[in-house]
Structure formats: structure tokens, C-alpha cells
Coordinates of C-alpha atoms and ligand atoms in Angstrom, one line a residue:
M21 CA 0.0 0.0 0.0
K22 CA 1.2 3.5 -0.8
K23 CA 2.3 5.4 2.2
R24 CA 0.3 8.6 3.0
Y25 CA 2.1 11.8 3.8
D26 CA 0.7 14.9 5.4
V27 CA 3.4 17.3 4.2
W28 CA 5.8 17.3 1.2
V29 CA 9.1 19.1 1.5
A30 CA 11.4 19.9 -1.4
G31 CA 14.9 20.5 -0.3
A32 CA 16.9 19.2 2.8
G33 CA 18.8 22.4 3.7
Y34 CA 18.0 24.6 6.7
A35 CA 14.6 25.6 5.4
G36 CA 13.4 22.1 4.5
G37 CA 15.3 20.3 7.3
V38 CA 14.1 22.5 10.2
A39 CA 10.5 22.6 8.9
A40 CA 10.4 18.8 8.4
R41 CA 11.6 18.1 11.9
A42 CA 9.2 20.6 13.5
L43 CA 6.2 19.2 11.7
A44 CA 7.2 15.6 12.4
E45 CA 7.3 16.4 16.1
R46 CA 3.7 17.7 15.7
G47 CA 2.7 14.2 14.5
K48 CA 2.8 14.9 10.7
Q49 CA 4.1 12.3 8.3
V50 CA 6.7 14.2 6.2
L51 CA 8.3 13.3 2.9
V52 CA 11.5 15.2 2.2
L53 CA 12.8 15.2 -1.4
E54 CA 16.3 16.4 -2.1
R55 CA 17.8 16.8 -5.5
R56 CA 21.4 16.5 -4.3
N57 CA 22.8 13.2 -3.0
H58 CA 23.2 14.6 0.5
I59 CA 21.3 16.6 3.2
G60 CA 22.3 20.0 4.7
G61 CA 21.8 22.2 1.6
N62 CA 24.6 24.7 1.3
A63 CA 25.7 24.1 4.9
Y64 CA 26.8 20.6 4.0
D65 CA 30.2 19.6 5.2
C66 CA 32.3 16.5 4.5
L67 CA 35.8 15.1 4.9
S68 CA 38.4 15.8 2.2
A69 CA 40.5 13.0 0.8
T70 CA 43.1 13.7 3.5
G71 CA 40.5 13.8 6.3
V72 CA 40.0 17.5 6.7
L73 CA 36.5 18.6 7.5
M74 CA 35.5 21.2 4.9
H75 CA 32.4 23.0 3.7
Q76 CA 31.7 22.1 0.1
Y77 CA 29.6 25.2 -0.7
G78 CA 31.7 27.8 1.1
P79 CA 32.5 28.5 4.7
H80 CA 29.5 28.7 7.1
I81 CA 29.8 30.2 10.6
F82 CA 26.9 30.0 12.9
H83 CA 26.0 33.2 14.8
T84 CA 22.7 34.4 16.2
N85 CA 21.0 36.6 18.8
D86 CA 18.0 34.4 18.6
K87 CA 18.0 32.2 21.7
K88 CA 15.0 30.2 20.6
V89 CA 16.7 29.1 17.3
F90 CA 20.0 28.4 19.1
D91 CA 18.3 26.2 21.7
W92 CA 16.3 24.4 19.1
L93 CA 19.3 23.6 17.0
S94 CA 21.3 22.6 20.1
R95 CA 19.1 19.6 20.4
F96 CA 20.9 18.1 17.4
T97 CA 24.5 19.2 18.1
E98 CA 27.0 20.4 20.6
W99 CA 28.8 23.5 19.7
R100 CA 32.5 24.4 19.5
D101 CA 33.0 27.9 20.7
Y102 CA 34.4 29.8 17.7
Q103 CA 34.6 33.5 17.3
H104 CA 35.2 34.3 13.6
R105 CA 37.9 36.8 12.9
V106 CA 38.6 38.1 9.4
I107 CA 41.6 40.1 8.1
A108 CA 42.0 42.0 4.9
N109 CA 45.2 41.3 3.0
I110 CA 46.2 44.3 0.9
P111 CA 49.3 45.7 -0.9
D112 CA 50.9 48.3 1.4
G113 CA 52.1 50.5 -1.5
R114 CA 55.7 49.7 -0.8
G115 CA 55.9 46.3 -2.5
E116 CA 54.9 44.4 0.7
R117 CA 51.5 43.3 1.9
M118 CA 49.8 44.2 5.1
T119 CA 46.9 42.8 7.0
Y120 CA 44.4 44.2 9.4
P121 CA 41.0 43.3 10.9
V122 CA 37.8 43.8 9.0
P123 CA 35.3 45.3 9.6
F124 CA 37.8 48.1 9.9
N125 CA 38.4 49.0 13.5
L126 CA 40.8 50.8 15.9
T127 CA 43.5 48.1 15.4
S128 CA 43.1 48.4 11.6
L129 CA 43.6 52.1 11.9
E130 CA 46.9 51.7 13.7
T131 CA 48.2 49.2 11.2
A132 CA 47.1 51.3 8.2
F133 CA 48.3 54.7 9.4
G134 CA 51.1 53.7 11.8
A135 CA 50.8 53.3 15.6
E136 CA 51.0 57.0 16.5
E137 CA 49.0 58.5 13.8
G138 CA 46.4 55.7 13.9
K139 CA 46.0 56.1 17.7
K140 CA 45.5 59.9 17.3
L141 CA 42.9 59.4 14.7
G142 CA 41.2 56.6 16.8
D143 CA 41.0 58.9 19.8
K144 CA 39.5 61.7 17.7
L145 CA 36.9 59.3 16.4
V146 CA 36.0 57.9 19.8
A147 CA 35.7 61.5 21.1
A148 CA 33.4 62.4 18.2
Y149 CA 31.2 59.3 18.1
G150 CA 31.8 57.3 21.3
A151 CA 33.6 54.1 22.1
E152 CA 32.3 50.7 20.7
K153 CA 30.1 52.5 18.1
K154 CA 29.8 51.5 14.5
V155 CA 30.0 54.6 12.4
T156 CA 29.1 54.4 8.7
I157 CA 31.3 55.8 6.0
L158 CA 28.5 58.3 5.2
E159 CA 28.6 59.7 8.7
L160 CA 32.4 60.0 8.5
R161 CA 32.3 61.7 5.2
Q162 CA 29.9 64.3 6.6
N163 CA 32.3 65.2 9.4
P164 CA 33.8 68.6 8.8
D165 CA 37.2 67.4 10.0
P166 CA 39.2 66.6 6.8
E167 CA 41.2 63.8 8.6
I168 CA 38.0 62.0 9.4
S169 CA 36.5 62.4 5.9
A170 CA 39.8 61.2 4.4
L171 CA 39.6 58.1 6.6
A172 CA 36.1 57.3 5.1
D173 CA 37.7 57.5 1.6
Y174 CA 40.6 55.3 2.7
V175 CA 38.2 52.6 4.0
Y176 CA 36.0 52.8 0.9
E177 CA 39.0 52.3 -1.4
H178 CA 40.9 49.7 0.6
V179 CA 38.2 47.6 2.1
F180 CA 35.0 48.1 0.3
V181 CA 34.9 49.1 -3.4
H182 CA 37.2 46.5 -5.1
Y183 CA 35.9 43.7 -2.9
T184 CA 32.3 44.6 -3.8
M185 CA 33.2 44.9 -7.5
K186 CA 34.6 41.3 -7.4
Q187 CA 31.7 40.0 -5.5
W188 CA 28.9 41.5 -7.5
G189 CA 30.7 42.0 -10.9
Q190 CA 30.0 45.7 -10.8
K191 CA 31.7 48.8 -11.8
P192 CA 32.2 51.5 -9.1
E193 CA 29.5 53.7 -10.6
E194 CA 27.0 50.8 -10.4
I195 CA 27.5 50.3 -6.7
D196 CA 24.5 51.5 -4.9
P197 CA 25.5 54.6 -2.8
N198 CA 23.1 53.5 -0.1
T199 CA 25.1 50.3 0.4
T200 CA 28.4 52.3 0.5
A201 CA 26.9 54.6 3.1
R202 CA 26.2 51.6 5.4
V203 CA 29.8 50.3 5.4
P204 CA 30.9 50.7 9.1
V205 CA 34.0 51.6 10.9
F206 CA 34.0 49.9 14.3
L207 CA 35.4 52.1 17.0
S208 CA 36.6 49.2 19.1
Q209 CA 39.5 46.8 19.6
D210 CA 37.0 44.0 19.3
D211 CA 38.2 42.3 16.1
R212 CA 35.5 39.6 15.9
Y213 CA 33.6 39.5 12.6
F214 CA 30.2 39.1 14.4
Q215 CA 29.1 40.4 17.7
D216 CA 26.2 38.1 18.2
T217 CA 25.6 36.5 21.6
C218 CA 25.7 32.9 20.3
Q219 CA 28.5 32.0 17.9
G220 CA 30.1 28.7 17.1
M221 CA 30.4 25.7 14.9
P222 CA 28.5 22.4 15.2
A223 CA 31.0 20.3 17.1
E224 CA 30.8 17.4 14.6
G225 CA 29.9 19.5 11.6
Y226 CA 26.7 20.6 10.0
T227 CA 26.0 17.3 8.2
K228 CA 25.9 15.4 11.5
M229 CA 23.5 18.0 12.9
F230 CA 21.2 17.5 9.9
E231 CA 21.4 13.8 10.2
R232 CA 20.1 13.9 13.8
M233 CA 17.5 16.5 12.8
L234 CA 16.1 14.4 10.0
D235 CA 16.3 11.1 12.0
H236 CA 12.7 10.9 13.1
P237 CA 10.1 8.1 12.6
N238 CA 7.7 10.5 10.9
I239 CA 10.3 11.7 8.3
E240 CA 11.2 9.9 5.2
V241 CA 14.1 11.4 3.1
R242 CA 14.7 10.6 -0.5
L243 CA 18.0 11.8 -2.0
G244 CA 18.9 12.4 -5.6
V245 CA 15.4 13.2 -6.7
D246 CA 14.0 16.3 -8.3
A247 CA 10.9 17.1 -6.2
R248 CA 9.0 19.0 -9.0
P249 CA 7.3 16.1 -10.8
I250 CA 6.5 14.3 -7.5
L251 CA 4.9 17.4 -5.9
K252 CA 2.2 17.2 -8.5
E253 CA 0.8 14.2 -6.6
A254 CA 0.9 15.9 -3.2
Q255 CA -2.5 16.1 -1.5
G256 CA -1.5 18.4 1.3
P257 CA 0.8 21.2 2.2
V258 CA 4.0 21.5 0.1
I259 CA 7.0 23.3 1.4
Y260 CA 9.2 24.2 -1.5
T261 CA 12.7 25.5 -0.9
G262 CA 14.1 25.4 -4.5
Q263 CA 14.1 28.1 -7.1
T264 CA 10.7 29.5 -7.7
D265 CA 11.4 30.5 -11.3
E266 CA 12.4 26.9 -12.0
L267 CA 9.2 25.6 -10.4
F268 CA 7.2 27.6 -12.9
G269 CA 9.4 26.6 -15.9
F270 CA 11.1 30.1 -16.1
K271 CA 7.9 31.3 -17.7
Y272 CA 8.6 35.0 -17.0
G273 CA 12.3 34.6 -17.5
P274 CA 15.1 33.4 -15.2
L275 CA 15.8 35.3 -11.9
P276 CA 19.4 36.6 -11.9
Y277 CA 21.9 35.3 -9.5
R278 CA 25.6 35.3 -8.7
T279 CA 27.3 32.0 -8.5
L280 CA 30.6 31.0 -6.8
F281 CA 33.5 28.9 -7.9
F282 CA 35.4 27.3 -5.1
Q283 CA 39.0 26.2 -5.6
F284 CA 39.9 23.8 -2.8
E285 CA 43.6 23.1 -2.2
T286 CA 45.1 20.5 0.1
L287 CA 48.4 21.7 1.6
F288 CA 50.8 19.5 3.5
Q289 CA 51.5 21.8 6.4
D290 CA 49.8 22.5 9.8
F291 CA 48.3 25.8 8.9
Y292 CA 48.4 28.1 5.8
Q293 CA 47.1 31.4 7.3
S294 CA 46.7 33.0 10.6
H295 CA 42.9 33.5 10.5
G296 CA 39.8 31.5 9.4
T297 CA 39.2 33.9 6.6
V298 CA 41.4 36.3 4.8
N299 CA 39.7 38.8 2.5
Y300 CA 41.6 40.1 -0.6
T301 CA 40.0 43.5 -0.7
V302 CA 42.1 45.3 -3.3
D303 CA 43.7 42.8 -5.7
E304 CA 43.6 39.1 -6.7
E305 CA 40.8 37.6 -8.6
F306 CA 39.4 35.6 -5.7
T307 CA 37.5 37.4 -2.9
R308 CA 38.8 35.5 0.0
I309 CA 40.6 32.4 1.3
T310 CA 39.2 30.3 4.1
E311 CA 41.1 27.7 6.0
F312 CA 38.7 25.2 7.5
K313 CA 40.8 24.0 10.4
H314 CA 40.6 27.4 12.1
L315 CA 36.8 27.2 11.9
T316 CA 36.3 23.6 12.9
G317 CA 39.1 23.3 15.4
Q318 CA 40.0 19.9 13.9
E319 CA 43.3 18.7 15.1
I320 CA 45.0 17.0 12.2
P321 CA 48.7 17.7 11.9
G322 CA 50.7 18.1 8.7
V323 CA 47.7 18.7 6.4
T324 CA 45.2 21.5 5.9
T325 CA 42.5 22.5 3.3
I326 CA 42.0 26.0 2.1
V327 CA 39.4 27.3 -0.4
K328 CA 39.7 30.3 -2.7
E329 CA 36.3 31.8 -3.6
Y330 CA 35.6 33.4 -7.0
S331 CA 32.3 35.2 -7.7
R332 CA 30.8 35.0 -11.2
P333 CA 27.5 35.6 -13.0
Y334 CA 25.1 32.7 -12.8
T335 CA 24.3 31.4 -16.3
G336 CA 22.1 28.4 -15.4
E337 CA 24.6 26.0 -17.0
E338 CA 24.4 22.4 -15.8
G339 CA 26.1 22.0 -12.4
E340 CA 26.2 25.7 -11.6
I341 CA 24.7 26.7 -8.3
P342 CA 22.7 30.0 -7.9
Y343 CA 24.1 31.3 -4.6
Y344 CA 23.2 35.0 -4.2
A345 CA 20.0 36.6 -5.4
I346 CA 20.8 39.9 -7.0
I347 CA 18.3 42.2 -5.2
N348 CA 17.3 45.2 -7.2
P349 CA 13.9 46.7 -8.2
A350 CA 13.8 45.0 -11.6
N351 CA 14.6 41.6 -10.1
N352 CA 12.2 42.0 -7.2
A353 CA 9.4 42.8 -9.8
L354 CA 10.2 39.7 -11.7
Y355 CA 10.2 37.6 -8.5
A356 CA 6.8 39.2 -7.6
K357 CA 5.3 37.7 -10.8
Y358 CA 6.4 34.2 -9.7
K359 CA 5.2 34.8 -6.2
E360 CA 1.8 35.9 -7.5
E361 CA 1.6 32.7 -9.6
A362 CA 2.5 30.6 -6.5
E363 CA -0.2 32.2 -4.5
Q364 CA -2.8 30.5 -6.7
Y365 CA -1.8 27.3 -5.0
P366 CA -3.0 27.6 -1.4
N367 CA -1.1 24.4 -0.4
L368 CA 2.2 25.7 -1.8
H369 CA 4.6 27.4 0.7
L370 CA 7.7 29.0 -0.6
L371 CA 10.5 29.0 2.0
G372 CA 14.2 29.7 2.0
R373 CA 16.9 31.7 0.1
L374 CA 16.0 30.3 -3.3
A375 CA 12.2 30.1 -3.0
E376 CA 11.9 33.5 -1.6
Y377 CA 14.7 35.0 -3.7
K378 CA 16.5 36.7 -0.8
Y379 CA 19.6 36.3 1.4
Y380 CA 19.0 34.6 4.7
N381 CA 21.6 33.7 7.4
M382 CA 21.2 30.3 8.8
D383 CA 19.6 31.4 12.0
A384 CA 17.1 33.6 10.2
I385 CA 15.9 30.8 7.8
A386 CA 15.7 28.4 10.7
A387 CA 13.5 30.9 12.5
R388 CA 11.3 31.2 9.4
A389 CA 11.0 27.5 9.1
L390 CA 9.9 27.1 12.7
E391 CA 7.3 29.8 12.2
L392 CA 5.9 28.1 9.1
A393 CA 5.7 24.7 10.8
E394 CA 3.8 26.3 13.7
R395 CA 1.4 28.0 11.2
L396 CA 0.8 24.7 9.4
Ligands
LIG410 C1 29.2 31.1 0.4 C2 28.1 31.2 1.4 C3 28.5 31.3 2.7 C4 27.5 31.5 3.7 N1 28.0 31.6 5.0 C5 27.1 31.8 6.0 C6 27.5 32.0 7.3 O1 28.7 32.0 7.6 N2 26.5 32.1 8.3 C7 25.2 32.1 8.0 O2 24.4 32.2 8.9 N3 24.8 31.9 6.7 C8 25.7 31.7 5.7 N4 25.2 31.5 4.4 C9 23.8 31.4 4.2 C10 23.3 30.0 4.3 O3 23.9 29.2 3.3 C11 21.8 30.0 4.1 O4 21.2 30.6 5.2 C12 21.1 28.6 4.0 O5 21.8 27.8 3.1 C13 19.7 28.7 3.6 O6 19.1 27.4 3.6 P1 18.0 27.1 2.5 O7 17.4 25.8 3.0 O8 17.1 28.2 2.2 O9 18.8 26.8 1.1 P2 19.8 25.7 0.7 O10 20.8 25.4 1.7 O11 20.3 26.1 -0.7 O12 18.9 24.4 0.6 C14 18.0 24.2 -0.5 C15 18.0 22.8 -0.9 O13 16.9 22.5 -1.8 C16 17.4 21.6 -2.8 N5 16.5 21.7 -4.0 C17 16.4 22.8 -4.8 N6 15.6 22.5 -5.8 C18 15.1 21.3 -5.6 C19 14.2 20.4 -6.2 N7 13.5 20.8 -7.3 N8 13.9 19.2 -5.7 C20 14.6 18.7 -4.6 N9 15.5 19.5 -3.9 C21 15.7 20.8 -4.4 C22 18.8 22.0 -3.0 O14 19.6 21.0 -3.6 C23 19.3 22.4 -1.6 O15 19.8 21.3 -0.9 C24 26.2 31.5 3.4 C25 25.8 31.3 2.1 C26 26.8 31.2 1.1 C27 26.3 31.1 -0.3

């Protein structure tokens, strides 16, 4: 006899995985259909050939101020305390390279301008705006003190503009001035990338966490299947976490995305770099290099894995992954057409970074998935 399901879920990433578990615990029979041959979506991690735990779809660091989400996920994993620190690696103009923390902070200031000059400038900023404040470039530019507005230009040029151009494939004049205005200088010695109250890495990795999450008698997971044809048979709620344009056969045209190319390298040394992630904010074709052992804390001597990240336009070619929605009014309007189409199917629920055509951090999409499960 054919098994009956109460809810169909397309995709076994954060959106699908969290929603499936939450519904299963409410007594629903849930079928999860995942196109890839693994669970975890883009947070999936696995061992390299030399046994280094790595993130196949780019480095993922968990951070949140949402205690509810953190507690919920903590049922499926222990956490390794990890505070992510990122440095920028840039040419110093004298044929050498220098590094300093990003977001740009008081320490960066002293490295970029020299200890004495940097400290003087830092004191001036703290006196003007207050300690531990995040001040945007726009605010700094509006300051009548020429030293302070010159600093805004320095940060724009050395930390922001080239990096953004690489990431989004834009020319400087195409970069939204509103985005530029929001780039902060952090008037602090705190060199952590995130200041959230909960930060860490799943102690045994994301995939293990997802394995436990989906291990429930009311959940059946099928890997390596495209959910779309199967969803036609669904007689109840469908949670769809794939691309919405694809679901509707791209009938209004494809939604634009950026894709990423990851170049993984295995190196036979203990460590390659001093920090988890090093951003190349001025030169190089790649945007950043991440070394996983810093993130995971894995103790494995004599070998390490790094990944260089290149950002490219998404063409829809076989095997390419749409990573980042390109949010602008034209693309939002195109997405709105698909959304309107989807609303004609009351049982269809679009959830996640692809289905909703927006960027979510892991905690934010987990929170959305829990909310949807509650509503259903
Ligand atoms: C490079 C990179 C780094 C990131 N780093 C961080 C970070 O440090 N911290 C953080 O909080 N967030 C980070 N994120 C964001 C994080 O990846 C997302 O929050 C998360 O992946 C969203 O989960 P999702 O379920 O919506 O999407 P996904 O993880 O993409 O899962 C969707 C799943 O649906 C499947 N699917 C699609 N179509 C179909 C179909 N037709 N049938 C069956 N299955 C289908 C896909 O194969 C996929 O497994 C990062 C994102 C990127 C791109």
C-alpha cells in the first residue's frame, strides 16, 4: 500500500530540514525530497580525501542573537565555541603586503596609518562618536574634520569598493550609494567579525547536525530526486525550498543570481594562514581564502585544506549553483510575478533563500522554518 504523507518538503537544507523536523514532532508524516545526494543544503560539510572537514559550498559560521533558534538547533548538536575573525590582506604600496582586521576597527587604523597616527585618529573618532560605536562611511564623510572624511575615503578604497566589485561583478558607478553609506568603521578593539551573543560551529559538523534533525520516525528522506514532478501528486501542504522561477518553468524569464567557484587546495603543512578567513579587498581575482581547520578546530597535523572563492555571474549551466539573489527593483518585480503565480496554489509554501529570492543567514531561515511549521 502506498504510504500517505501529510506534508511534502522539497529540499533538505536549513529551510526544509528544520520545517520537516518541527512538523514531524507535531505528528505529521513528512516526505523530504532532495535533489542532491546529501542533506544539509549549502551548509553541507564532509571530509576531504586527506580527512580535513570542509564546507563544500563555502565557509559557514553559525551566529545568532535568537536564543530560541539556538536552543532548538542545540538539540541536534553540541557547539564548538568559535569567534570568527577576518583580516584584509592588501598591498601596502611599498611592495609588501599588510593585514588588518575587517570590519575596519581601531586596530586596523593603527596598522594602516602607523601606531602613533592611527591612535591619534582613533582617539579623535572615539571622542566624536563614542567608544564601541559602529559609524558608517557616510557619517564619517559628513564630518567637517578633513582627517575623518579622508579616513572614510581610505576605507572605501581599501576595504570596500574592489571587494564589492569582485563579489557583484559591478563597476564602481554601479555600486548602490546606499550600500556604500552603510559600510561601518567599528570604534573598538573587538576584532570579531560578528558580535552576536551565540557563535560557534557544530562540534561534529553541519551534516551530522542535519542527520540527527532528520532522524525521526515521521520523516522519510529521498535523496537524488527532483521534487517537482513528485509534488504534482501531493494532496496536502508542500514546502518548496528550491528556485521559484524553475518551479514555474522560467515562464517569466530566469531570476538573476551570482554563482561562486570554489577552488579547494590541500596543503601538507599544519596551517596556511593566521585566520579562518582572509579577504583580498584590493587585488587578486578571488575574494577570500578560508582555512577550515581554524573554523572547525579539527586537530589533524601536517595537512590543511583551504578554499579560494571566486564570484561569477550565474548562467544556469548544468552543475552551476545559484548562490546569491541579485536584489534590485527589476529583479524584485520579476520575482513578484512568480510569487503571485505561486499564491494561486494555497497548499504551496515558498520557504528559503531560493524560493523567496533573498539572502538569509542560517539562524534567520531556521526561525522562518519554525514559524511556518507552527502555522501549518
Ligand atoms: C558562500 C556562502 C557562505 C555562507 N555563510 C554563511 C554563514 O557564515 N553564516 C550564515 O548564517 N549563513 C551563511 N550563508 C547562508 C546559508 O547558506 C543559508 O542561510 C542557507 O543555506 C539557507 O538554507 P535554505 O534551505 O534556504 O537553502 P539551501 O541550503 O540552498 O537548501 C535548498 C535545498 O533545496 C534543494 N533543492 C532545490 N531545488 C530542488 C528540487 N527541485 N527538488 C529537490 N530539492 C531541491 C537544493 O539541492 C538544496 O539542498 C552562506 C551562504 C553562502 C552562499
